[in-house]
PDB file of C-alpha atoms in Angstrom:
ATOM      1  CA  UNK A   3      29.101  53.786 -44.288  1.00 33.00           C
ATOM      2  CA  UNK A   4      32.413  52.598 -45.102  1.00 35.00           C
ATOM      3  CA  UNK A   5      34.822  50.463 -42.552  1.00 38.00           C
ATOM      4  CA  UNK A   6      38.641  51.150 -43.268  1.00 39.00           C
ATOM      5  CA  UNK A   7      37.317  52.945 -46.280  1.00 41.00           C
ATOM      6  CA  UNK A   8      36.614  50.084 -48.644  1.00 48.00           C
ATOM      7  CA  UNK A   9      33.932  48.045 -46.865  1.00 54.00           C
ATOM      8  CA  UNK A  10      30.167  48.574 -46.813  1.00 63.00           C
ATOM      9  CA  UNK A  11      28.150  47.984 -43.762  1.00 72.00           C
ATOM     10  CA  UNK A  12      24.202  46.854 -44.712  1.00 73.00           C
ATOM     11  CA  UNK A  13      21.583  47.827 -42.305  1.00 80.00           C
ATOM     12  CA  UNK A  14      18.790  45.505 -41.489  1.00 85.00           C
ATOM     13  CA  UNK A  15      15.383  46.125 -40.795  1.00 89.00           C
ATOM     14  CA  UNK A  16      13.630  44.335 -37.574  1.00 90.00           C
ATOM     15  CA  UNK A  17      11.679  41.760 -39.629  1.00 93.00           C
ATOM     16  CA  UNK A  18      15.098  41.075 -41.231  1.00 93.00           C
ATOM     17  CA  UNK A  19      16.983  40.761 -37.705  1.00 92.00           C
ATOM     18  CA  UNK A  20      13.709  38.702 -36.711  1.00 94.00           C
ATOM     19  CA  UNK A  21      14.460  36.119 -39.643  1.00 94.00           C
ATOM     20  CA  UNK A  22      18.013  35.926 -38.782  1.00 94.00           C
ATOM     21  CA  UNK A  23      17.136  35.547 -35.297  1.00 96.00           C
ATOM     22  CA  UNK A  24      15.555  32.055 -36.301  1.00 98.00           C
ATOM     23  CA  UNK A  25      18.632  30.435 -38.336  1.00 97.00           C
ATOM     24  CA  UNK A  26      20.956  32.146 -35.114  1.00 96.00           C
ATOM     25  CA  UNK A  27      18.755  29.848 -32.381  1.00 98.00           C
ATOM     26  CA  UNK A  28      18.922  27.175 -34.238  1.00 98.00           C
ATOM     27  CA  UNK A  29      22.459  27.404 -34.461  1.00 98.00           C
ATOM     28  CA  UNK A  30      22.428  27.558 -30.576  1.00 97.00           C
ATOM     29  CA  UNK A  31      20.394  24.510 -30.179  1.00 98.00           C
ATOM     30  CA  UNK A  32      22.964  22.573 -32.137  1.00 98.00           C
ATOM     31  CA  UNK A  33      25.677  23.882 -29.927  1.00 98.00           C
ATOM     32  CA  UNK A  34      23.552  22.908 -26.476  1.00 98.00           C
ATOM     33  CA  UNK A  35      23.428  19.534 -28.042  1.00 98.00           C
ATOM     34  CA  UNK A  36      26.724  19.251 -28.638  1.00 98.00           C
ATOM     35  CA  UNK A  37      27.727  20.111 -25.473  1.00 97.00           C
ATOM     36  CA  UNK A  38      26.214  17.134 -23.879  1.00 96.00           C
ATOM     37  CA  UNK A  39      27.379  14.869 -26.800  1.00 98.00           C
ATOM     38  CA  UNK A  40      31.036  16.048 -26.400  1.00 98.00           C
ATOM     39  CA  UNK A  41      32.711  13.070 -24.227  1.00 97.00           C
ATOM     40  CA  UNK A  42      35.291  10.760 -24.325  1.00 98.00           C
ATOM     41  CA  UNK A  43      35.688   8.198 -26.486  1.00 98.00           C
ATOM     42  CA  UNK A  44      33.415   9.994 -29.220  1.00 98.00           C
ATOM     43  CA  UNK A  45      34.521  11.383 -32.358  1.00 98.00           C
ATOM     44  CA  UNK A  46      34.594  14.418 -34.344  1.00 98.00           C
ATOM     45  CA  UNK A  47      33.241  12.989 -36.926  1.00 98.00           C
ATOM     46  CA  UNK A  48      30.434  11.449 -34.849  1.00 98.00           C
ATOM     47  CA  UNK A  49      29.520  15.325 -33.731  1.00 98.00           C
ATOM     48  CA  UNK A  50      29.752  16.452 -37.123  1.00 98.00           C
ATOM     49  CA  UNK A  51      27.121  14.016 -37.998  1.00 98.00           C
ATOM     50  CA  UNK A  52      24.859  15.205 -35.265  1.00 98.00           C
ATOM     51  CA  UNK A  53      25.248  18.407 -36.080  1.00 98.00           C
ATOM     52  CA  UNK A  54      23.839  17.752 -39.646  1.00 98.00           C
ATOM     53  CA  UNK A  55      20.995  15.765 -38.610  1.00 98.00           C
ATOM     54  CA  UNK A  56      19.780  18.336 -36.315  1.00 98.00           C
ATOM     55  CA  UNK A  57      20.006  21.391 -38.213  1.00 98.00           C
ATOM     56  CA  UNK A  58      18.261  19.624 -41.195  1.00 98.00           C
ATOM     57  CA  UNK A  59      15.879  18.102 -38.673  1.00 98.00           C
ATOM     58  CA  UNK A  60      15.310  21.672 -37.393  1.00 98.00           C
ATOM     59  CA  UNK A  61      14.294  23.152 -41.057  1.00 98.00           C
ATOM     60  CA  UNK A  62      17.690  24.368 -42.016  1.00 98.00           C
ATOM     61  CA  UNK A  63      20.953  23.895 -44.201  1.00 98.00           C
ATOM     62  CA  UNK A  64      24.599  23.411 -42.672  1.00 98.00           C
ATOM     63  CA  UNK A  65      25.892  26.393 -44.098  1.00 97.00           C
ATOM     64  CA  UNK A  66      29.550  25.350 -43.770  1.00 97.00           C
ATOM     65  CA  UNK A  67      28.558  22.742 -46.741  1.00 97.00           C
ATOM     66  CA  UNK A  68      27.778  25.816 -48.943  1.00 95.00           C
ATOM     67  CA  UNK A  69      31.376  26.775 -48.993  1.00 93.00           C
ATOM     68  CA  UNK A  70      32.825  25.197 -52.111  1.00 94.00           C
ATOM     69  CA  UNK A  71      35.146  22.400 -51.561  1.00 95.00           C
ATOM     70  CA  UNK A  72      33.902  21.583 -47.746  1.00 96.00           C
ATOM     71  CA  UNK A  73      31.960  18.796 -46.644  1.00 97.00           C
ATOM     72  CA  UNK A  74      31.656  19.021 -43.475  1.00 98.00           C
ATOM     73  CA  UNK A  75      28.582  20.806 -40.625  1.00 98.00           C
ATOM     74  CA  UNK A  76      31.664  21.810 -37.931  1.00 98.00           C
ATOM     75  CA  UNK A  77      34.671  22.897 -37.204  1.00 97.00           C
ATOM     76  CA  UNK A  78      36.255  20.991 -34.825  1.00 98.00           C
ATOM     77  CA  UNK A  79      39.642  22.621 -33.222  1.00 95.00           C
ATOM     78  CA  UNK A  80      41.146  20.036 -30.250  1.00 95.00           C
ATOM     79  CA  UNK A  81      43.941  20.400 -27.917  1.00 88.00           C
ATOM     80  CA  UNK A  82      46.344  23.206 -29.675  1.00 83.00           C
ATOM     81  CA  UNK A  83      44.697  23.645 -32.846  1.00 87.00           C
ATOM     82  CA  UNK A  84      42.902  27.309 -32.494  1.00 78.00           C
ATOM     83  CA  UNK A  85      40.354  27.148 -35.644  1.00 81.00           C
ATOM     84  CA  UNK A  86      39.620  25.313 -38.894  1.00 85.00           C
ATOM     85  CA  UNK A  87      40.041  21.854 -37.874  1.00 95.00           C
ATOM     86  CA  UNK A  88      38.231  19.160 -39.972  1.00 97.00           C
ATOM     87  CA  UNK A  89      36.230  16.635 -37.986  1.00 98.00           C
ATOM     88  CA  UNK A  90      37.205  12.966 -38.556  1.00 98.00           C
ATOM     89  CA  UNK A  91      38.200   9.611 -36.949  1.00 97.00           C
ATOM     90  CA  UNK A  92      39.768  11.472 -33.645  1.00 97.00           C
ATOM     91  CA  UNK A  93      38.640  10.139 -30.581  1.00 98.00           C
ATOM     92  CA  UNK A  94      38.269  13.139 -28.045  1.00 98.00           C
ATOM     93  CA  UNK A  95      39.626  12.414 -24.598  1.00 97.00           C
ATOM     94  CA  UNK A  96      38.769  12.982 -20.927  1.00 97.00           C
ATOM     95  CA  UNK A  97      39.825  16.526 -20.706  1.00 95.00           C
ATOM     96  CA  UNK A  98      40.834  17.629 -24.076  1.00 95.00           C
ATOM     97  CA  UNK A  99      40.052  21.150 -24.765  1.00 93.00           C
ATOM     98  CA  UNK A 100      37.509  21.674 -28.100  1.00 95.00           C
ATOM     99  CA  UNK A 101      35.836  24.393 -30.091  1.00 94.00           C
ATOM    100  CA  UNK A 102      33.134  23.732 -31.627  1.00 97.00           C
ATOM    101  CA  UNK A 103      32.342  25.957 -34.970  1.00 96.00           C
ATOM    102  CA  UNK A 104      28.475  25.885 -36.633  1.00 98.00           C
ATOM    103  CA  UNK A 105      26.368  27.500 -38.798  1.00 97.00           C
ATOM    104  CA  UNK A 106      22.650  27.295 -40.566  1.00 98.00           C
ATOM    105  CA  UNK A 107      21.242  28.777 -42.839  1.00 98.00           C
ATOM    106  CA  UNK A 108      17.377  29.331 -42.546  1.00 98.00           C
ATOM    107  CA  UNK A 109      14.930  30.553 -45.355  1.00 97.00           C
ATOM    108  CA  UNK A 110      18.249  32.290 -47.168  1.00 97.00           C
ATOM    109  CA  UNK A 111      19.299  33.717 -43.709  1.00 97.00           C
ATOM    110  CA  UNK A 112      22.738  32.764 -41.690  1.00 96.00           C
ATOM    111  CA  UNK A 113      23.416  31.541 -38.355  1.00 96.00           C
ATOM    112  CA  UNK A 114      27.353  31.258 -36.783  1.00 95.00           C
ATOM    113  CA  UNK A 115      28.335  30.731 -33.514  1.00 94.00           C
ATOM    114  CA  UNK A 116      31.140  28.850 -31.532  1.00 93.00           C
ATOM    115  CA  UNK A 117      32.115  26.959 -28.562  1.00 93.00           C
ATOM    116  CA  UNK A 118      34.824  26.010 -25.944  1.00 92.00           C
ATOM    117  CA  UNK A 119      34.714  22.966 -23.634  1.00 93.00           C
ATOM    118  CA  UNK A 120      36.479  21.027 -21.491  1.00 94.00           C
ATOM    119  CA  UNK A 121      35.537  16.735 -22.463  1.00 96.00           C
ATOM    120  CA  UNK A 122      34.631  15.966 -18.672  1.00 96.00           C
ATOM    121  CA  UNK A 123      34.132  19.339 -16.965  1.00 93.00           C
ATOM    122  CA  UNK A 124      36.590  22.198 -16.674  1.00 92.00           C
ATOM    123  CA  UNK A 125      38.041  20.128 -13.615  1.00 94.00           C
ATOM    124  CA  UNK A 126      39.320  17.320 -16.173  1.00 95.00           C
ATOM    125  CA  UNK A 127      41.572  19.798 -17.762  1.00 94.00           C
ATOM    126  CA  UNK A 128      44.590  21.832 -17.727  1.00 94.00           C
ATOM    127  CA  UNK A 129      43.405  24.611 -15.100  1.00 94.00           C
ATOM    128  CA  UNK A 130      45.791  27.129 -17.445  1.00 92.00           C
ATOM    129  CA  UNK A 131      43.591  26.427 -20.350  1.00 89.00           C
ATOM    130  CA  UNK A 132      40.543  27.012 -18.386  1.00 89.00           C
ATOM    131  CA  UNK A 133      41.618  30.218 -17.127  1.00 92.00           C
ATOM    132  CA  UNK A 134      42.501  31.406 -21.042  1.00 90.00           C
ATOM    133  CA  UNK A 135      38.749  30.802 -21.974  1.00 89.00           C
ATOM    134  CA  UNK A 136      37.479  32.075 -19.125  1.00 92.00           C
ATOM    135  CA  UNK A 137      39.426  35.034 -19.605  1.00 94.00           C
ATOM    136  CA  UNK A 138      38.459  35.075 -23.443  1.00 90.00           C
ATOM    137  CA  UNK A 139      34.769  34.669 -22.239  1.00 91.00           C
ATOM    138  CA  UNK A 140      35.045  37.930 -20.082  1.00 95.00           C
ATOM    139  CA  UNK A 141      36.351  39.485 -22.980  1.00 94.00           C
ATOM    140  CA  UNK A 142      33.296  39.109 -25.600  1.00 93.00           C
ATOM    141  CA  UNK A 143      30.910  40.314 -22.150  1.00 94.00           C
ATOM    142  CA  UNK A 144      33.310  43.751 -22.521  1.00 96.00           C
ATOM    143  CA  UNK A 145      33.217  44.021 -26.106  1.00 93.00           C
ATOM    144  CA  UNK A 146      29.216  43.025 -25.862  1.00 92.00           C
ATOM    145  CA  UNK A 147      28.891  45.623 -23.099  1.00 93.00           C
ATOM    146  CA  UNK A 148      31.005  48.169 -25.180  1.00 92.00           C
ATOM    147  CA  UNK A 149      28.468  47.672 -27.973  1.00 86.00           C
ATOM    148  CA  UNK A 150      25.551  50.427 -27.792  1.00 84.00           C
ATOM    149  CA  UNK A 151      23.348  52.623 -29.920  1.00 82.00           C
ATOM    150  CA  UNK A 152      25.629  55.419 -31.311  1.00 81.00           C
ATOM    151  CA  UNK A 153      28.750  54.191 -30.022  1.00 84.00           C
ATOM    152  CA  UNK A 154      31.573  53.306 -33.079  1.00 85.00           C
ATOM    153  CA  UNK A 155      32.355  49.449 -34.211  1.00 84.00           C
ATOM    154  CA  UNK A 156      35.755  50.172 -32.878  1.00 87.00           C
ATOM    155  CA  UNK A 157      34.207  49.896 -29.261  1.00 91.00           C
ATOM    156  CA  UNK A 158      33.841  45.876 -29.297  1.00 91.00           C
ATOM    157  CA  UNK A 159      37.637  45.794 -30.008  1.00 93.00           C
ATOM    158  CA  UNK A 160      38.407  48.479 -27.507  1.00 94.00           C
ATOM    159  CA  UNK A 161      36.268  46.846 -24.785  1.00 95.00           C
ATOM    160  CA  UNK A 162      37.804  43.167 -25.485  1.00 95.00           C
ATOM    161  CA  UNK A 163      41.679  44.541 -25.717  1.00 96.00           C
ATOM    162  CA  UNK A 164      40.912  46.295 -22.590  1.00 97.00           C
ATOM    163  CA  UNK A 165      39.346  42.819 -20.477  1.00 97.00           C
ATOM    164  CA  UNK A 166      42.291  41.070 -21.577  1.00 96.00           C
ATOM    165  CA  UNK A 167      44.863  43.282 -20.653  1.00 96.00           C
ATOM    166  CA  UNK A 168      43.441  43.750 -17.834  1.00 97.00           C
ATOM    167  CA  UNK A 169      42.980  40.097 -16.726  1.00 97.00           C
ATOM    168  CA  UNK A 170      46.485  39.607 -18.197  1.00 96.00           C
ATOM    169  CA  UNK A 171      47.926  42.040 -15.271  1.00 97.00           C
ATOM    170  CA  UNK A 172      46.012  40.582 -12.677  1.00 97.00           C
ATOM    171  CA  UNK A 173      47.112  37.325 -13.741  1.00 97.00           C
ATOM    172  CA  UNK A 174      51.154  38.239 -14.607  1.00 97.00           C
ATOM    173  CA  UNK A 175      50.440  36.167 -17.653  1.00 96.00           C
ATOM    174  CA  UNK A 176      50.929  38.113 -21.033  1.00 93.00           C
ATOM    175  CA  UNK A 177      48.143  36.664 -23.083  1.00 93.00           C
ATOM    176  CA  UNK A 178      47.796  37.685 -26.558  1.00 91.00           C
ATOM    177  CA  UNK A 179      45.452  38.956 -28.552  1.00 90.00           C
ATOM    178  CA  UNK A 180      45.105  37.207 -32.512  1.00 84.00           C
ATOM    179  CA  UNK A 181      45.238  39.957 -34.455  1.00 87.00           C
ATOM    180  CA  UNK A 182      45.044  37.210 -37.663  1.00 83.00           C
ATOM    181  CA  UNK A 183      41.079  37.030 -38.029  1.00 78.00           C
ATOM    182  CA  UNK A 184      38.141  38.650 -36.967  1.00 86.00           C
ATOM    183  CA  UNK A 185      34.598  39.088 -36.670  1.00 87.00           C
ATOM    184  CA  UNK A 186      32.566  39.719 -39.644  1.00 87.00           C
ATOM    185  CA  UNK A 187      29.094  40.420 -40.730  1.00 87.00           C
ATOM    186  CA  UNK A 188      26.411  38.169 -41.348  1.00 91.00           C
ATOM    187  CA  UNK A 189      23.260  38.027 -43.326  1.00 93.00           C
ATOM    188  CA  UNK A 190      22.105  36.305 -46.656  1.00 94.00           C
ATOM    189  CA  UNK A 191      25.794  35.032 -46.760  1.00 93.00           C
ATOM    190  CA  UNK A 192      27.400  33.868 -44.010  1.00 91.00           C
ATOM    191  CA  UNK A 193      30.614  36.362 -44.116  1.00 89.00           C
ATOM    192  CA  UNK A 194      29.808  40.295 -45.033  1.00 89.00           C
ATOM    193  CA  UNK A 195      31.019  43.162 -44.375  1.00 87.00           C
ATOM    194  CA  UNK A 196      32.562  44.747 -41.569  1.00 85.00           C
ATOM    195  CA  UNK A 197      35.063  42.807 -40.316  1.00 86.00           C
ATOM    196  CA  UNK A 198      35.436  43.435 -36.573  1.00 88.00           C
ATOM    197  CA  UNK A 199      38.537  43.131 -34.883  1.00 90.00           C
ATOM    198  CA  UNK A 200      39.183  42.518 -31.185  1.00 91.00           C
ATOM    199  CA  UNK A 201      41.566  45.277 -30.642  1.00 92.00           C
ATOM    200  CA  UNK A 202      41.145  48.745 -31.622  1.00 90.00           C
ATOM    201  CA  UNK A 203      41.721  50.439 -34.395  1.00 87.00           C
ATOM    202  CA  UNK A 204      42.716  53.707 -35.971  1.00 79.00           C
ATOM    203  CA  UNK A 205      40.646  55.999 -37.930  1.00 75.00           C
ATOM    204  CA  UNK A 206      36.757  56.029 -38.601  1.00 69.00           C
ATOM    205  CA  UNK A 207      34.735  52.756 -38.298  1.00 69.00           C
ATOM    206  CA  UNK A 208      30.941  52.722 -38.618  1.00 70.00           C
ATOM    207  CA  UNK A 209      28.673  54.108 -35.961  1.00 71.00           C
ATOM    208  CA  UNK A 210      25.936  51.898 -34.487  1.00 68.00           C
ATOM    209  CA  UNK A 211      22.550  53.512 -35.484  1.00 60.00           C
ATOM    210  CA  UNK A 212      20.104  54.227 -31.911  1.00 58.00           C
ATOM    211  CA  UNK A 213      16.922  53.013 -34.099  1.00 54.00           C
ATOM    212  CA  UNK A 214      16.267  50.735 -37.112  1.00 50.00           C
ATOM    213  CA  UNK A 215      17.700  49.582 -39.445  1.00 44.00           C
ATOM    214  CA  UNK A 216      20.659  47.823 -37.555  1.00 45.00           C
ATOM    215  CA  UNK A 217      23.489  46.380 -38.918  1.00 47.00           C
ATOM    216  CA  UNK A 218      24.177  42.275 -38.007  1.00 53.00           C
ATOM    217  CA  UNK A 219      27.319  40.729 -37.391  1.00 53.00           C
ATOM    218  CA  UNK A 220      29.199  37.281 -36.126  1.00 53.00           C
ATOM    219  CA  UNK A 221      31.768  38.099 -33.804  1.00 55.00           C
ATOM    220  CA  UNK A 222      33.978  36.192 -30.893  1.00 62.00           C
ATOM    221  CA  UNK A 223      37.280  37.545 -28.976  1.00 66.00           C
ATOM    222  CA  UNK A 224      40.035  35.205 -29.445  1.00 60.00           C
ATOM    223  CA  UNK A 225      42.952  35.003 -27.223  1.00 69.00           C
ATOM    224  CA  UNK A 226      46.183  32.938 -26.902  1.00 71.00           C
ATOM    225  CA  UNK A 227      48.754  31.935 -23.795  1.00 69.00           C
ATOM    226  CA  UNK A 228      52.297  32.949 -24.791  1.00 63.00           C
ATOM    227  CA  UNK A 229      54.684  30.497 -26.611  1.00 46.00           C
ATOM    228  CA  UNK A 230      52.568  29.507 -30.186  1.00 37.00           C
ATOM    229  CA  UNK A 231      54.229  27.545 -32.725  1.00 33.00           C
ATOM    230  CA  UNK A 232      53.649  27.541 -35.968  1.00 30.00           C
ATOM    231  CA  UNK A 233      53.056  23.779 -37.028  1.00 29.00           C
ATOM    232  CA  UNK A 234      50.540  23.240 -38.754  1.00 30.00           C
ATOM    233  CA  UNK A 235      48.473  19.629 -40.258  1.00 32.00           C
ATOM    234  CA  UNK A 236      45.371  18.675 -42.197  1.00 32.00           C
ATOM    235  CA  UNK A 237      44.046  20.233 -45.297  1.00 32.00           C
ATOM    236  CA  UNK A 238      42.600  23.195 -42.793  1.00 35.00           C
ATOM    237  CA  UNK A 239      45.534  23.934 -41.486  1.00 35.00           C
ATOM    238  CA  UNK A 240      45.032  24.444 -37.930  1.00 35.00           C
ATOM    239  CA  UNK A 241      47.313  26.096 -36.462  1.00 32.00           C
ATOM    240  CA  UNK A 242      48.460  25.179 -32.911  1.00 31.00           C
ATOM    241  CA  UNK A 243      49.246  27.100 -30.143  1.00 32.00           C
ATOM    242  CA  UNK A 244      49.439  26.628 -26.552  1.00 29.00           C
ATOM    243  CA  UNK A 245      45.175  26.296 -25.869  1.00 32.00           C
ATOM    244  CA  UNK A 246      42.219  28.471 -27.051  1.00 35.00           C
ATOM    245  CA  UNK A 247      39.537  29.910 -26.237  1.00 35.00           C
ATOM    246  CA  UNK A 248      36.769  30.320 -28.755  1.00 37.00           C
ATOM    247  CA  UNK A 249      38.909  29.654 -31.272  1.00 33.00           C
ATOM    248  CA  UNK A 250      40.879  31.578 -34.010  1.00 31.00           C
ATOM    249  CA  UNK A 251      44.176  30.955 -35.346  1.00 28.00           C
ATOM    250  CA  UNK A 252      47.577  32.696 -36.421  1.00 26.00           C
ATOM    251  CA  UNK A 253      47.654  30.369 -39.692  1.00 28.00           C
ATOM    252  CA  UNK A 254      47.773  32.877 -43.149  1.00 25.00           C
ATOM    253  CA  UNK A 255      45.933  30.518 -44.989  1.00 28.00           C
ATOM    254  CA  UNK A 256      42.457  31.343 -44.036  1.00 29.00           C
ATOM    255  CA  UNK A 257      39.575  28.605 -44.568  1.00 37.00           C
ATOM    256  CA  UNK A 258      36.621  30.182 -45.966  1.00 41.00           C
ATOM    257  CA  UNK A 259      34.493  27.225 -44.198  1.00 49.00           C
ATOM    258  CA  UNK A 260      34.147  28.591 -40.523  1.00 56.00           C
ATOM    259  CA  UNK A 261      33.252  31.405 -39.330  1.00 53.00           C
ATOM    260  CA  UNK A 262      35.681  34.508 -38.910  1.00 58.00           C
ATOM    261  CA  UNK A 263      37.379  36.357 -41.806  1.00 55.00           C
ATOM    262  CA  UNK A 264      40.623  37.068 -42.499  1.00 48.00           C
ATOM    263  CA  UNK A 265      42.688  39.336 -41.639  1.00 42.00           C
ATOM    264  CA  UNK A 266      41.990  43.064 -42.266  1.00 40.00           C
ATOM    265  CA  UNK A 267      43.640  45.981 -43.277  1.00 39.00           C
ATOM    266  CA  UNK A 268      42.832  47.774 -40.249  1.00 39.00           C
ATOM    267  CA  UNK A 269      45.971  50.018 -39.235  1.00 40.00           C
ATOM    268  CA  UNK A 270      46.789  48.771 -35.699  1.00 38.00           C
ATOM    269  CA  UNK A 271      47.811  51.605 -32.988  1.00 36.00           C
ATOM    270  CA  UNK A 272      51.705  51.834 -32.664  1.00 29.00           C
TER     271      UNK A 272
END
């Protein structure tokens, strides 16, 4: 079935979704790892080390390395950098906010995930930023919740745009939504077809089958706080803006390394 009539979505059987299921955990056991390695004084480059060791450790290949021209396990994204930051000699500080990008790959099938802290505890940081990724975090529940047997692709968009707006009139703050990458499939590569944005869409998107086969995707809702800039530093070019959630960015140069695709040609309601 085609998505914005050029893309094709590949079902997957249950002993396929089972052997993607093991590269996915061990993913997630990298993260929870992370997360207690994440304080001050530590680097990124530090984490990206133990990111390597552990996946390899745990049977698997850092699947970020597979992308030609990147060296690195992790994306590392501090402060106002949304996505794509290399990890290096920065030393994180109490209270910095960071996401955290991964993947493995597992017997030829991909695992990608992220994550957003707070170095110290949410209470170390800016209490604004916290709000933004717990907002963001209610988000992906909506679009998760949206997500059923024989409901359209275009539901996880509809269900995230509506959280956020929704938080973002309780709140009086106008959060945005980045419209500039999205959620993708996943598989024997780690980005495939469809890309799945968090807004909604116009026209026909796939369907989500009520039996096998099922399709498999990577997918996080990324939001921003008003007033971004557009600066922009390090051969990833992370783009800054004022805090993230889960991380994406409004750059145009995409970095093939993490995980989320570009943007789409998906026509955007008026």
């Amino acid at each position: 079935m085609a998505l914005f009539g050029r893309e094709r979505v590949r079902p997957r059987t249950p002993d396929q979704l089972r052997a993607m299921r093991v590269a996915g955990l061990l993913v997630a056991r990298t993260l929870e790892m992370l997360l207690a390695e994440a304080r001050a004084g530590v680097t990124t480059a530090h984490l990206d080390a133990l990111a390597e060791d552990f996946i390899r450790s745990g049977g698997g290949v850092p699947n970020f390395q597979l992308v030609p021209g990147y060296s690195h396990t992790l994306c590392t994204s501090v402060g106002d950098e949304i996505v794509h930051g290399i990890p290096g000699e920065r030393v994180l500080r109490e209270g910095d906010l960071l996401s955290i990008d991964c993947g493995a790959e597992v017997e030829g099938w991909n695992g990608d995930s992220a994550i957003t802290l707070v170095v110290g505890g949410d209470a170390a940081g800016d209490p604004a930023a916290a709000r933004l990724s717990e907002v963001t975090r209610r988000s992906m529940w909506a679009g998760i919740a949206a997500f059923r047997p024989g409901g359209d692709l275009n539901d996880i968009g509809g269900g995230v745009e509506d959280s956020i707006r929704a938080d973002a009139r309780a709140d009086g703050v106008d959060y945005g939504i980045v419209e500039d990458y999205t959620g993708h499939g996943i598989g024997e590569h780690m980005h495939l077809p469809p890309n799945v944005p968090n807004y909604r869409v116009r026209g026909r998107t796939p369907q989500t089958l009520s039996g096998p086969p099922w399709p498999s995707s990577r997918w996080s809702p990324w939001a921003i706080r008003p007033t971004t800039s557009s600066t922009t530093s390090g051969p990833s070019s992370p783009t800054t803006a004022s805090r993230r959630p889960t991380g994406s960015t409004r750059s145009r140069s995409p970095s093939a390394a993490c995980g989320c695709s570009p943007p789409s040609t998906a026509a955007r309601p008026s």
